[in-house]
Structure formats: C-alpha cells, structure tokens
Amino acid sequence: MEGSVVVWLTCSLLAISCSVNAVYTYDPKSIRRRNLLANGLASTPPMGWNSWNHFNCMIDEKIIKETADALISTGLAKLGYKYVNIDDCWAEIYRDEKGTLVPKKSTFPSGIKALADYVHSKGLKLGIYGDAGYYTCSKKMPGSLGHEEHDAKTYASWGIDYLKYDNCNTDGSKPTIRYPVMTKALMSAGRPIFFSLCEWGDMHPALWGSKLGNSWRTTNDIADTWESMISRADENEVYADYARPGGWNDPDMLEIGNGGMTKDEYIIHFSIWAISKAPLLIGCDVRNITKETMEIISNKEVIAVNQDKLGVQAKKVRMEGNLEVWAGPLSDYRVALVLLNRGPDRTAITAYWDDIGIPPKSSVVARDLWEHKTLEPRFVGNLSATVDSHACKMYVLKPVS
Ligand code: GLA
C-alpha cells in the first residue's frame, strides 16, 4: 500500500487484552489528524465544582449563582477551583422547534447564557452536562445523539467552557463510535470547551480517551462511603500510565463535605485524588461549607501536587496487606508520596527510595503536606511514619545530595 502504513498493535494491560488495527497515511498531517482533540485545555487536571454529588436533580439557577459567589467568597476560586459545572436535569425534556435544547423554565428561567455571563463576570467558567444517547441518565432531558453539531454550537453560543458527556440510553453502539462525533462537533463549534468523557470505564477509555477528550471516567459513580471512595482509587490507579497533560484519568468527583466519611478518610480522598492527578471537582454545598471541609480542600500544598506541571500520575509502588505506598514524580526531581493505612490498626509504614525512584543513598528533605512542616533531620534510604487506621500521610520529597 503506497504511502501507507498498517499498524497492528497488540497490547495487554493487566487482565485486559486489546487489538488496535489502525490504518493511516504516513505523513505528518495524518499524525495530527489521528488526534481529533487539540483544544489546548487541561494542561493540569481541572478544578472546580459539580452539582451532582450533593444536589442530584434538585438544581436551579439560584444554587448555581450562589455557588459561584461562594467559590469567590471562600477563597476557593483563588486556589484554582474555577469550573462551576451544572450536571444532569438542567433542560426540558423536549427540544424547541429548531431542535435546540431548552433550559428548564421552572428552574433555569433566565437561561444558560445569562448564567454563563454571570459566572464569567466573576472570573469563573461554566460547565454543562450532556449525553451520548437519546436521553441523559436521569431521563429527564434529551441526549445529544444525532444532534451533536447543533448542541455543540448551542453550548459555544451560550459561552460554555466544559462539557461532561454521559453514556446513558444509547442506540447500543460503542462509545468509540458516538464520542468522536461530539469531539469533532466541539472542535468546530468556535470555542475551546473542556471535554469530559463520562463512560464509567466500561470500555477502558484510558486506552482511547486522550484522542477524544480532556478527561475520562475510569469508574462507576462514587458514593459518599469509604468502600466506594477507596475502590474507585484502586480502579483508577491501574491506568496511571495513560494520564498526561491534556488528558486525565477521572475516578469521579469529590465527596468531601457530604458527611459520609471521617475527617481522616476525606483527607485520604483528597490526597489520593491529588497525587493521582484526578480532576478536583468539589461535590458538596460550598454555600454552607464547614471549617473542616475547607481545611481539607484548600490545602495549597496538596493542590500543588495535583497541579504540578510534570503531570505524571502516581502509582501504588508497594502494597503490604492494608498498608500502601503511593508515589509519583514531580517537577524539579521531587517525588510526591502517600503512606496509606487501609486497615483497622495504627501501624508504621515505610517508603524505600528504591521503590519510589530516588537513588538509594540520596539524602532527602521531606515536607509533610498535612502538618505543613519540613521534617528534621534529612532522610537517607527510606522514610517511615506511624499512620492511624483509615488515615494517611502525604509528603513531597526533595533529594538534596
Ligand atoms: C451518571 C454519571 C453521574 C451523573 C449522573 C446524572 O450516573 O456517571 O456522574 O452525571 O449520571 O444522572
């Protein structure tokens, strides 16, 4: 085949085996064409808020506006929480005579454009929710299947900055058929829109998501419990190699502040999401946020790990029963580290340099990100800490010699 290359790539990832048969013309332009999405967004994981975890379908424009106000007044916006994302249930069940989605009259009477203007006037960004099927998951509003171009243009004209795109009530075809249609539609809609693929990890979107979107869910919906949170962290971790600037693994939104876990468990939730370069989308009612929740989600040092410019997702580098060491590289030769105790007893956990990519004889300065303290003295070879049940320690390590 002249000028063409046939690539048969067979890969296996843990228990997953896949075959990708790609045929493309071998010239530089075609390489670019293979990546449908080039919107220049998501150089670091997105940060913001989403309505679903706390409000489900009980949303209206007042809640969205007050949330934008609260992100400003609490100082969260300044820390990077910029996206105000409306989830399911914002539209009427019918489209108008031109086929355009209609904001629900009883709850969003001013329309989405007015809301976007309001949110933008505060220096924030507005996100919205759609579905690659006939109806969204709530079945209370239409999906975009067959209307992708029209809906993408509508979103752009309203000033939307972020689209979460769900996978309910479809025609049964694969997401790899339906999602690219919306990617292309967004790319020609005239406005850069962050594209969040919400396919729940069913078809291993980490393997194909970076060509289509800026993030991809790797798990089913999170619930506000320890088991749900920690199992999503586990499921997301196996795809660590696929995260990178421009496209991130998404183990679902934060539950911190919704009341179902202890303070230490919420600290684990935030630490693991941060080190895993997950989107940090607050899922509680920020209008009535407690001091404890603020203390967790406004930890600048943990946020800095998430937003580090290197953009490498951490992995579990050692597991001994309930005791785990998670680590990943940061810029400037630093390493982010979490010592996690999933068990019932207070126990010592050790991270060995050998396991976390630091030369064994290096002397290391360790910064404790929850105590906000640089530890004395320096550490050589390993770092040990005693960690409470269902608690963690988080550090940034900097080799100095
Ligand atoms: C799915 C998604 C959730 C949420 C709901 C809304 O379950 O995974 O995050 O968007 O739909 O109905």
CSV table of C-alpha atoms and ligand atoms in Angstrom, one decimal:
chain,number,residue,atom,x,y,z
A,1,MET,CA,0.0,0.0,0.0
A,2,GLU,CA,1.9,3.0,-1.3
A,3,GLY,CA,2.5,5.8,1.2
A,4,SER,CA,0.5,4.0,3.8
A,5,VAL,CA,1.4,2.0,6.9
A,6,VAL,CA,-0.7,-0.6,8.6
A,7,VAL,CA,-0.2,-0.9,12.3
A,8,TRP,CA,-1.2,-3.9,14.2
A,9,LEU,CA,-0.7,-3.1,17.7
A,10,THR,CA,-1.5,-5.8,20.2
A,11,CYS,CA,-1.3,-4.8,23.8
A,12,SER,CA,-2.2,-6.3,27.1
A,13,LEU,CA,-2.8,-4.3,30.3
A,14,LEU,CA,-3.1,-6.5,33.3
A,15,ALA,CA,-6.1,-8.7,32.5
A,16,ILE,CA,-7.1,-6.6,29.6
A,17,SER,CA,-6.2,-7.6,26.1
A,18,CYS,CA,-6.9,-5.4,23.1
A,19,SER,CA,-6.1,-5.3,19.5
A,20,VAL,CA,-6.0,-2.0,17.8
A,21,ASN,CA,-5.9,-2.1,14.0
A,22,ALA,CA,-5.1,1.3,12.7
A,23,VAL,CA,-4.7,2.2,9.0
A,24,TYR,CA,-3.4,5.7,8.2
A,25,THR,CA,-1.5,7.5,5.6
A,26,TYR,CA,2.0,8.1,6.8
A,27,ASP,CA,2.7,11.8,6.6
A,28,PRO,CA,3.0,14.4,9.3
A,29,LYS,CA,-0.5,15.8,8.7
A,30,SER,CA,-2.1,12.4,9.2
A,31,ILE,CA,-0.4,12.0,12.6
A,32,ARG,CA,-2.1,15.2,13.6
A,33,ARG,CA,-5.4,14.0,12.2
A,34,ARG,CA,-5.3,11.0,14.4
A,35,ASN,CA,-5.8,13.2,17.4
A,36,LEU,CA,-9.2,14.7,17.0
A,37,LEU,CA,-8.9,16.8,20.0
A,38,ALA,CA,-6.4,19.6,20.1
A,39,ASN,CA,-8.1,22.2,22.2
A,40,GLY,CA,-5.1,23.3,24.2
A,41,LEU,CA,-7.0,22.7,27.5
A,42,ALA,CA,-6.3,20.6,30.6
A,43,SER,CA,-2.5,21.1,30.8
A,44,THR,CA,-3.2,20.4,34.5
A,45,PRO,CA,-6.2,18.5,35.9
A,46,PRO,CA,-9.4,20.6,36.0
A,47,MET,CA,-10.5,22.1,39.3
A,48,GLY,CA,-14.0,23.3,40.2
A,49,TRP,CA,-17.4,22.2,41.5
A,50,ASN,CA,-20.1,20.0,40.1
A,51,SER,CA,-23.8,19.8,41.3
A,52,TRP,CA,-24.4,16.1,41.1
A,53,ASN,CA,-22.9,14.6,44.3
A,54,HIS,CA,-24.8,16.9,46.6
A,55,PHE,CA,-27.9,18.1,44.7
A,56,ASN,CA,-28.6,15.4,42.2
A,57,CYS,CA,-31.5,16.7,40.1
A,58,MET,CA,-32.5,19.3,42.6
A,59,ILE,CA,-30.7,22.2,41.0
A,60,ASP,CA,-31.7,25.7,39.8
A,61,GLU,CA,-30.0,28.8,38.7
A,62,LYS,CA,-30.1,30.3,42.2
A,63,ILE,CA,-27.9,27.4,43.5
A,64,ILE,CA,-25.5,27.8,40.6
A,65,LYS,CA,-25.1,31.5,41.1
A,66,GLU,CA,-24.8,31.2,44.9
A,67,THR,CA,-22.2,28.5,44.4
A,68,ALA,CA,-20.2,30.8,42.1
A,69,ASP,CA,-20.4,33.5,44.7
A,70,ALA,CA,-19.3,31.1,47.4
A,71,LEU,CA,-16.3,29.9,45.4
A,72,ILE,CA,-15.2,33.5,45.4
A,73,SER,CA,-16.1,34.5,49.0
A,74,THR,CA,-14.5,31.3,50.5
A,75,GLY,CA,-11.2,31.9,48.5
A,76,LEU,CA,-11.6,28.6,46.7
A,77,ALA,CA,-11.6,30.2,43.3
A,78,LYS,CA,-8.3,31.8,44.0
A,79,LEU,CA,-6.9,28.4,44.8
A,80,GLY,CA,-7.8,27.2,41.3
A,81,TYR,CA,-11.4,26.0,41.7
A,82,LYS,CA,-12.7,27.7,38.5
A,83,TYR,CA,-15.2,25.5,36.9
A,84,VAL,CA,-18.8,25.7,38.0
A,85,ASN,CA,-20.4,22.6,36.5
A,86,ILE,CA,-24.1,22.0,36.1
A,87,ASP,CA,-24.8,18.3,36.0
A,88,ASP,CA,-28.0,16.4,34.8
A,89,CYS,CA,-31.5,17.9,34.9
A,90,TRP,CA,-31.0,21.4,33.6
A,91,ALA,CA,-33.1,21.1,30.5
A,92,GLU,CA,-36.7,20.5,29.4
A,93,ILE,CA,-37.5,17.0,28.1
A,94,TYR,CA,-38.3,18.5,24.7
A,95,ARG,CA,-36.2,20.5,22.2
A,96,ASP,CA,-37.7,23.6,20.6
A,97,GLU,CA,-38.9,23.8,17.0
A,98,LYS,CA,-35.4,24.4,15.8
A,99,GLY,CA,-34.1,21.3,17.6
A,100,THR,CA,-32.3,23.4,20.3
A,101,LEU,CA,-32.1,22.3,23.9
A,102,VAL,CA,-34.3,24.3,26.2
A,103,PRO,CA,-33.2,25.3,29.7
A,104,LYS,CA,-35.8,24.1,32.2
A,105,LYS,CA,-38.3,27.0,32.6
A,106,SER,CA,-39.2,26.3,36.2
A,107,THR,CA,-35.6,26.1,37.4
A,108,PHE,CA,-33.4,28.0,34.9
A,109,PRO,CA,-35.8,30.8,33.8
A,110,SER,CA,-33.0,33.2,32.8
A,111,GLY,CA,-31.4,30.6,30.5
A,112,ILE,CA,-27.9,29.3,30.4
A,113,LYS,CA,-26.4,32.2,28.5
A,114,ALA,CA,-27.3,34.5,31.3
A,115,LEU,CA,-25.8,32.1,33.8
A,116,ALA,CA,-22.6,31.9,31.8
A,117,ASP,CA,-22.4,35.7,31.7
A,118,TYR,CA,-22.8,35.8,35.5
A,119,VAL,CA,-20.2,33.1,36.2
A,120,HIS,CA,-17.8,34.7,33.7
A,121,SER,CA,-18.3,38.1,35.3
A,122,LYS,CA,-16.8,36.5,38.5
A,123,GLY,CA,-13.8,35.2,36.6
A,124,LEU,CA,-15.1,31.6,36.7
A,125,LYS,CA,-16.0,29.1,34.0
A,126,LEU,CA,-19.3,27.4,33.3
A,127,GLY,CA,-19.7,23.7,32.7
A,128,ILE,CA,-22.7,21.8,31.5
A,129,TYR,CA,-23.8,18.2,31.1
A,130,GLY,CA,-25.0,16.2,28.1
A,131,ASP,CA,-25.2,12.6,27.0
A,132,ALA,CA,-24.2,10.5,24.0
A,133,GLY,CA,-27.6,8.8,23.9
A,134,TYR,CA,-31.3,9.7,23.3
A,135,TYR,CA,-31.8,10.8,26.9
A,136,THR,CA,-29.5,11.6,29.8
A,137,CYS,CA,-29.1,9.2,32.7
A,138,SER,CA,-32.0,10.8,34.7
A,139,LYS,CA,-34.2,10.5,31.6
A,140,LYS,CA,-35.4,14.0,32.4
A,141,MET,CA,-33.7,15.7,29.4
A,142,PRO,CA,-32.7,14.8,25.9
A,143,GLY,CA,-29.3,13.4,25.0
A,144,SER,CA,-27.2,14.7,22.0
A,145,LEU,CA,-27.2,11.6,19.9
A,146,GLY,CA,-27.9,12.8,16.3
A,147,HIS,CA,-27.8,16.4,17.5
A,148,GLU,CA,-24.1,16.7,18.3
A,149,GLU,CA,-23.2,19.6,15.9
A,150,HIS,CA,-26.3,21.6,16.8
A,151,ASP,CA,-25.7,21.1,20.6
A,152,ALA,CA,-22.0,21.9,20.4
A,153,LYS,CA,-22.8,25.1,18.6
A,154,THR,CA,-25.5,25.9,21.2
A,155,TYR,CA,-23.1,25.4,24.0
A,156,ALA,CA,-20.5,27.5,22.4
A,157,SER,CA,-23.0,30.3,21.7
A,158,TRP,CA,-24.1,30.2,25.4
A,159,GLY,CA,-20.4,30.6,26.5
A,160,ILE,CA,-20.0,27.1,27.9
A,161,ASP,CA,-16.4,26.1,28.9
A,162,TYR,CA,-16.7,22.5,29.9
A,163,LEU,CA,-18.9,19.6,28.8
A,164,LYS,CA,-19.4,16.4,30.8
A,165,TYR,CA,-20.7,13.8,28.3
A,166,ASP,CA,-22.5,10.8,29.7
A,167,ASN,CA,-23.3,7.4,28.2
A,168,CYS,CA,-26.9,6.5,29.1
A,169,ASN,CA,-29.9,5.5,26.9
A,170,THR,CA,-27.8,5.0,23.8
A,171,ASP,CA,-28.5,3.2,20.5
A,172,GLY,CA,-26.3,0.3,21.7
A,173,SER,CA,-23.3,1.3,19.6
A,174,LYS,CA,-19.9,1.6,21.2
A,175,PRO,CA,-18.8,4.8,22.9
A,176,THR,CA,-15.8,4.8,20.5
A,177,ILE,CA,-18.4,5.4,17.7
A,178,ARG,CA,-20.5,8.0,19.4
A,179,TYR,CA,-18.0,10.1,21.4
A,180,PRO,CA,-15.8,11.2,18.5
A,181,VAL,CA,-18.8,12.8,16.8
A,182,MET,CA,-19.1,15.2,19.8
A,183,THR,CA,-15.3,15.7,19.9
A,184,LYS,CA,-15.4,16.9,16.2
A,185,ALA,CA,-18.5,19.0,16.8
A,186,LEU,CA,-16.8,20.7,19.7
A,187,MET,CA,-13.7,21.3,17.7
A,188,SER,CA,-15.7,23.2,15.1
A,189,ALA,CA,-18.0,25.0,17.4
A,190,GLY,CA,-15.8,28.0,17.7
A,191,ARG,CA,-15.0,27.9,21.4
A,192,PRO,CA,-12.5,25.8,23.4
A,193,ILE,CA,-14.6,23.5,25.6
A,194,PHE,CA,-13.1,21.1,28.0
A,195,PHE,CA,-14.5,17.7,27.0
A,196,SER,CA,-15.1,15.2,29.9
A,197,LEU,CA,-15.9,11.7,28.8
A,198,CYS,CA,-18.2,10.0,31.3
A,199,GLU,CA,-18.3,6.4,30.1
A,200,TRP,CA,-17.6,5.0,33.6
A,201,GLY,CA,-14.6,3.0,32.5
A,202,ASP,CA,-16.7,0.3,30.7
A,203,MET,CA,-14.5,0.1,27.6
A,204,HIS,CA,-11.2,1.1,29.2
A,205,PRO,CA,-11.4,4.8,27.9
A,206,ALA,CA,-7.9,5.4,29.2
A,207,LEU,CA,-6.8,3.5,26.1
A,208,TRP,CA,-8.5,5.8,23.7
A,209,GLY,CA,-9.7,8.8,25.6
A,210,SER,CA,-6.8,11.1,25.0
A,211,LYS,CA,-7.6,11.4,21.3
A,212,LEU,CA,-11.2,12.4,22.1
A,213,GLY,CA,-11.4,14.2,25.4
A,214,ASN,CA,-9.6,16.1,28.2
A,215,SER,CA,-10.6,13.5,30.9
A,216,TRP,CA,-12.3,10.2,31.0
A,217,ARG,CA,-14.1,8.5,33.9
A,218,THR,CA,-12.4,5.2,34.8
A,219,THR,CA,-15.0,4.1,37.3
A,220,ASN,CA,-18.7,3.8,38.1
A,221,ASP,CA,-20.3,6.6,40.2
A,222,ILE,CA,-18.7,7.3,43.5
A,223,ALA,CA,-20.8,7.3,46.7
A,224,ASP,CA,-20.1,9.0,50.0
A,225,THR,CA,-18.6,5.9,51.7
A,226,TRP,CA,-15.1,4.7,52.5
A,227,GLU,CA,-15.6,1.5,50.4
A,228,SER,CA,-16.8,3.4,47.4
A,229,MET,CA,-14.1,6.0,47.5
A,230,ILE,CA,-11.2,3.7,48.1
A,231,SER,CA,-12.3,1.2,45.4
A,232,ARG,CA,-12.5,4.0,42.9
A,233,ALA,CA,-9.0,5.0,43.8
A,234,ASP,CA,-7.9,1.4,43.1
A,235,GLU,CA,-9.7,1.1,39.8
A,236,ASN,CA,-8.3,4.4,38.6
A,237,GLU,CA,-4.7,3.5,39.6
A,238,VAL,CA,-4.2,0.7,37.0
A,239,TYR,CA,-4.5,3.3,34.2
A,240,ALA,CA,-1.8,5.6,35.6
A,241,ASP,CA,0.4,5.4,32.6
A,242,TYR,CA,-2.3,6.9,30.4
A,243,ALA,CA,-2.7,10.2,32.2
A,244,ARG,CA,-0.8,13.2,30.9
A,245,PRO,CA,-1.2,16.9,30.3
A,246,GLY,CA,-4.2,17.4,28.1
A,247,GLY,CA,-5.9,14.2,29.2
A,248,TRP,CA,-6.5,12.8,32.7
A,249,ASN,CA,-8.0,9.7,34.3
A,250,ASP,CA,-11.1,10.6,36.3
A,251,PRO,CA,-12.1,8.4,39.3
A,252,ASP,CA,-15.2,10.7,39.7
A,253,MET,CA,-16.0,13.8,41.7
A,254,LEU,CA,-15.1,14.6,45.3
A,255,GLU,CA,-17.5,13.6,48.2
A,256,ILE,CA,-15.6,15.7,50.8
A,257,GLY,CA,-18.0,17.6,52.9
A,258,ASN,CA,-21.1,15.4,52.2
A,259,GLY,CA,-20.9,13.7,55.6
A,260,GLY,CA,-20.4,10.0,54.9
A,261,MET,CA,-16.7,9.6,55.8
A,262,THR,CA,-14.5,10.6,58.7
A,263,LYS,CA,-12.1,13.6,58.5
A,264,ASP,CA,-9.1,11.2,58.0
A,265,GLU,CA,-11.0,9.3,55.3
A,266,TYR,CA,-11.7,12.6,53.5
A,267,ILE,CA,-8.0,13.5,53.8
A,268,ILE,CA,-7.2,10.2,52.1
A,269,HIS,CA,-9.8,11.0,49.4
A,270,PHE,CA,-8.2,14.4,48.7
A,271,SER,CA,-4.6,13.1,49.0
A,272,ILE,CA,-5.1,10.2,46.6
A,273,TRP,CA,-7.1,12.2,44.1
A,274,ALA,CA,-4.4,14.9,44.2
A,275,ILE,CA,-1.5,12.5,43.7
A,276,SER,CA,-3.4,10.6,41.0
A,277,LYS,CA,-3.8,13.9,39.0
A,278,ALA,CA,-7.5,13.4,39.1
A,279,PRO,CA,-9.9,16.3,38.4
A,280,LEU,CA,-10.6,18.1,41.7
A,281,LEU,CA,-14.3,18.8,41.4
A,282,ILE,CA,-15.8,19.7,44.7
A,283,GLY,CA,-19.1,17.8,45.3
A,284,CYS,CA,-20.5,19.4,48.4
A,285,ASP,CA,-22.6,22.5,49.1
A,286,VAL,CA,-19.9,25.2,49.1
A,287,ARG,CA,-22.5,27.8,50.2
A,288,ASN,CA,-22.6,26.1,53.6
A,289,ILE,CA,-19.1,24.7,53.8
A,290,THR,CA,-17.7,23.7,57.2
A,291,LYS,CA,-14.3,24.7,58.5
A,292,GLU,CA,-13.2,21.1,58.4
A,293,THR,CA,-14.1,20.7,54.8
A,294,MET,CA,-12.4,24.0,53.9
A,295,GLU,CA,-9.2,22.9,55.7
A,296,ILE,CA,-9.1,19.8,53.5
A,297,ILE,CA,-9.9,21.1,50.1
A,298,SER,CA,-8.0,24.3,50.5
A,299,ASN,CA,-4.7,22.7,51.3
A,300,LYS,CA,-2.4,24.6,48.9
A,301,GLU,CA,0.5,22.1,49.2
A,302,VAL,CA,-1.7,19.1,48.2
A,303,ILE,CA,-3.3,21.1,45.4
A,304,ALA,CA,0.2,22.0,44.1
A,305,VAL,CA,0.9,18.2,43.8
A,306,ASN,CA,-2.2,17.8,41.7
A,307,GLN,CA,-1.4,20.8,39.5
A,308,ASP,CA,2.3,20.1,39.2
A,309,LYS,CA,3.5,20.8,35.6
A,310,LEU,CA,5.1,17.4,35.1
A,311,GLY,CA,1.6,15.9,35.0
A,312,VAL,CA,2.6,12.3,36.0
A,313,GLN,CA,0.0,10.2,37.8
A,314,ALA,CA,1.3,8.4,40.9
A,315,LYS,CA,1.1,4.6,41.3
A,316,LYS,CA,1.0,2.2,44.2
A,317,VAL,CA,4.6,1.2,44.4
A,318,ARG,CA,4.3,-1.1,47.4
A,319,MET,CA,1.4,-3.0,49.0
A,320,GLU,CA,1.7,-5.0,52.2
A,321,GLY,CA,-1.8,-6.1,53.1
A,322,ASN,CA,-3.6,-3.0,54.2
A,323,LEU,CA,-0.5,-0.8,54.0
A,324,GLU,CA,0.3,1.0,50.8
A,325,VAL,CA,2.9,3.3,49.4
A,326,TRP,CA,1.7,5.6,46.6
A,327,ALA,CA,4.3,7.7,44.8
A,328,GLY,CA,4.9,9.7,41.6
A,329,PRO,CA,7.4,12.1,40.2
A,330,LEU,CA,7.0,15.8,40.4
A,331,SER,CA,8.9,18.6,38.5
A,332,ASP,CA,12.4,19.6,39.7
A,333,TYR,CA,13.3,16.0,40.6
A,334,ARG,CA,10.9,15.9,43.5
A,335,VAL,CA,8.6,13.0,44.5
A,336,ALA,CA,5.1,13.0,45.9
A,337,LEU,CA,4.4,10.3,48.4
A,338,VAL,CA,1.3,9.0,50.3
A,339,LEU,CA,1.6,6.4,53.0
A,340,LEU,CA,-1.9,4.9,53.3
A,341,ASN,CA,-3.2,2.7,56.1
A,342,ARG,CA,-6.4,1.0,54.9
A,343,GLY,CA,-6.5,-1.4,57.9
A,344,PRO,CA,-8.1,-1.3,61.4
A,345,ASP,CA,-4.9,-0.7,63.4
A,346,ARG,CA,-2.4,2.2,63.8
A,347,THR,CA,0.8,0.9,62.1
A,348,ALA,CA,4.2,2.0,60.8
A,349,ILE,CA,4.6,2.3,57.0
A,350,THR,CA,8.0,2.7,55.3
A,351,ALA,CA,8.7,4.1,51.8
A,352,TYR,CA,12.0,2.9,50.4
A,353,TRP,CA,13.9,5.2,48.0
A,354,ASP,CA,14.4,2.2,45.8
A,355,ASP,CA,10.6,1.8,45.4
A,356,ILE,CA,9.9,5.4,44.6
A,357,GLY,CA,12.5,6.3,42.1
A,358,ILE,CA,15.1,8.1,44.3
A,359,PRO,CA,18.7,6.8,44.3
A,360,PRO,CA,19.1,4.7,47.5
A,361,LYS,CA,21.9,6.8,49.0
A,362,SER,CA,20.3,10.1,48.5
A,363,SER,CA,19.7,12.4,51.3
A,364,VAL,CA,16.2,13.8,51.1
A,365,VAL,CA,14.3,16.7,52.6
A,366,ALA,CA,10.7,15.7,53.4
A,367,ARG,CA,7.9,18.2,53.6
A,368,ASP,CA,4.7,16.9,55.4
A,369,LEU,CA,1.8,18.3,53.4
A,370,TRP,CA,-0.9,17.9,56.1
A,371,GLU,CA,1.3,19.1,59.1
A,372,HIS,CA,2.7,21.9,56.9
A,373,LYS,CA,6.1,21.1,58.3
A,374,THR,CA,9.5,20.4,56.8
A,375,LEU,CA,10.8,17.4,58.8
A,376,GLU,CA,14.1,17.3,60.6
A,377,PRO,CA,16.6,15.6,60.1
A,378,ARG,CA,17.1,14.6,56.4
A,379,PHE,CA,16.2,11.1,55.4
A,380,VAL,CA,18.5,8.6,53.8
A,381,GLY,CA,17.3,5.3,52.1
A,382,ASN,CA,13.7,5.4,53.4
A,383,LEU,CA,11.1,7.3,55.4
A,384,SER,CA,8.9,5.7,58.0
A,385,ALA,CA,5.8,7.0,59.7
A,386,THR,CA,3.2,5.6,62.1
A,387,VAL,CA,-0.2,6.0,60.4
A,388,ASP,CA,-3.6,5.8,62.1
A,389,SER,CA,-6.3,3.4,60.9
A,390,HIS,CA,-8.0,4.8,57.7
A,391,ALA,CA,-5.6,7.6,57.6
A,392,CYS,CA,-2.6,8.7,55.5
A,393,LYS,CA,0.5,10.8,55.5
A,394,MET,CA,1.5,12.9,52.5
A,395,TYR,CA,4.9,14.3,51.6
A,396,VAL,CA,6.9,15.9,49.0
A,397,LEU,CA,10.5,14.6,48.9
A,398,LYS,CA,13.4,16.6,47.5
A,399,PRO,CA,16.7,14.8,47.1
A,400,VAL,CA,19.5,17.2,48.1
A,401,SER,CA,22.6,15.1,47.8
B,1,GLA,C1,-24.3,9.2,35.6
B,1,GLA,C2,-22.9,9.9,35.9
B,1,GLA,C3,-23.0,10.7,37.1
B,1,GLA,C4,-24.1,11.8,37.0
B,1,GLA,C5,-25.4,11.1,36.7
B,1,GLA,C6,-26.5,12.1,36.3
B,1,GLA,O1,-24.6,8.3,36.6
B,1,GLA,O2,-21.9,8.9,36.0
B,1,GLA,O3,-21.8,11.3,37.4
B,1,GLA,O4,-23.8,12.7,36.0
B,1,GLA,O5,-25.3,10.2,35.6
B,1,GLA,O6,-27.7,11.5,36.0
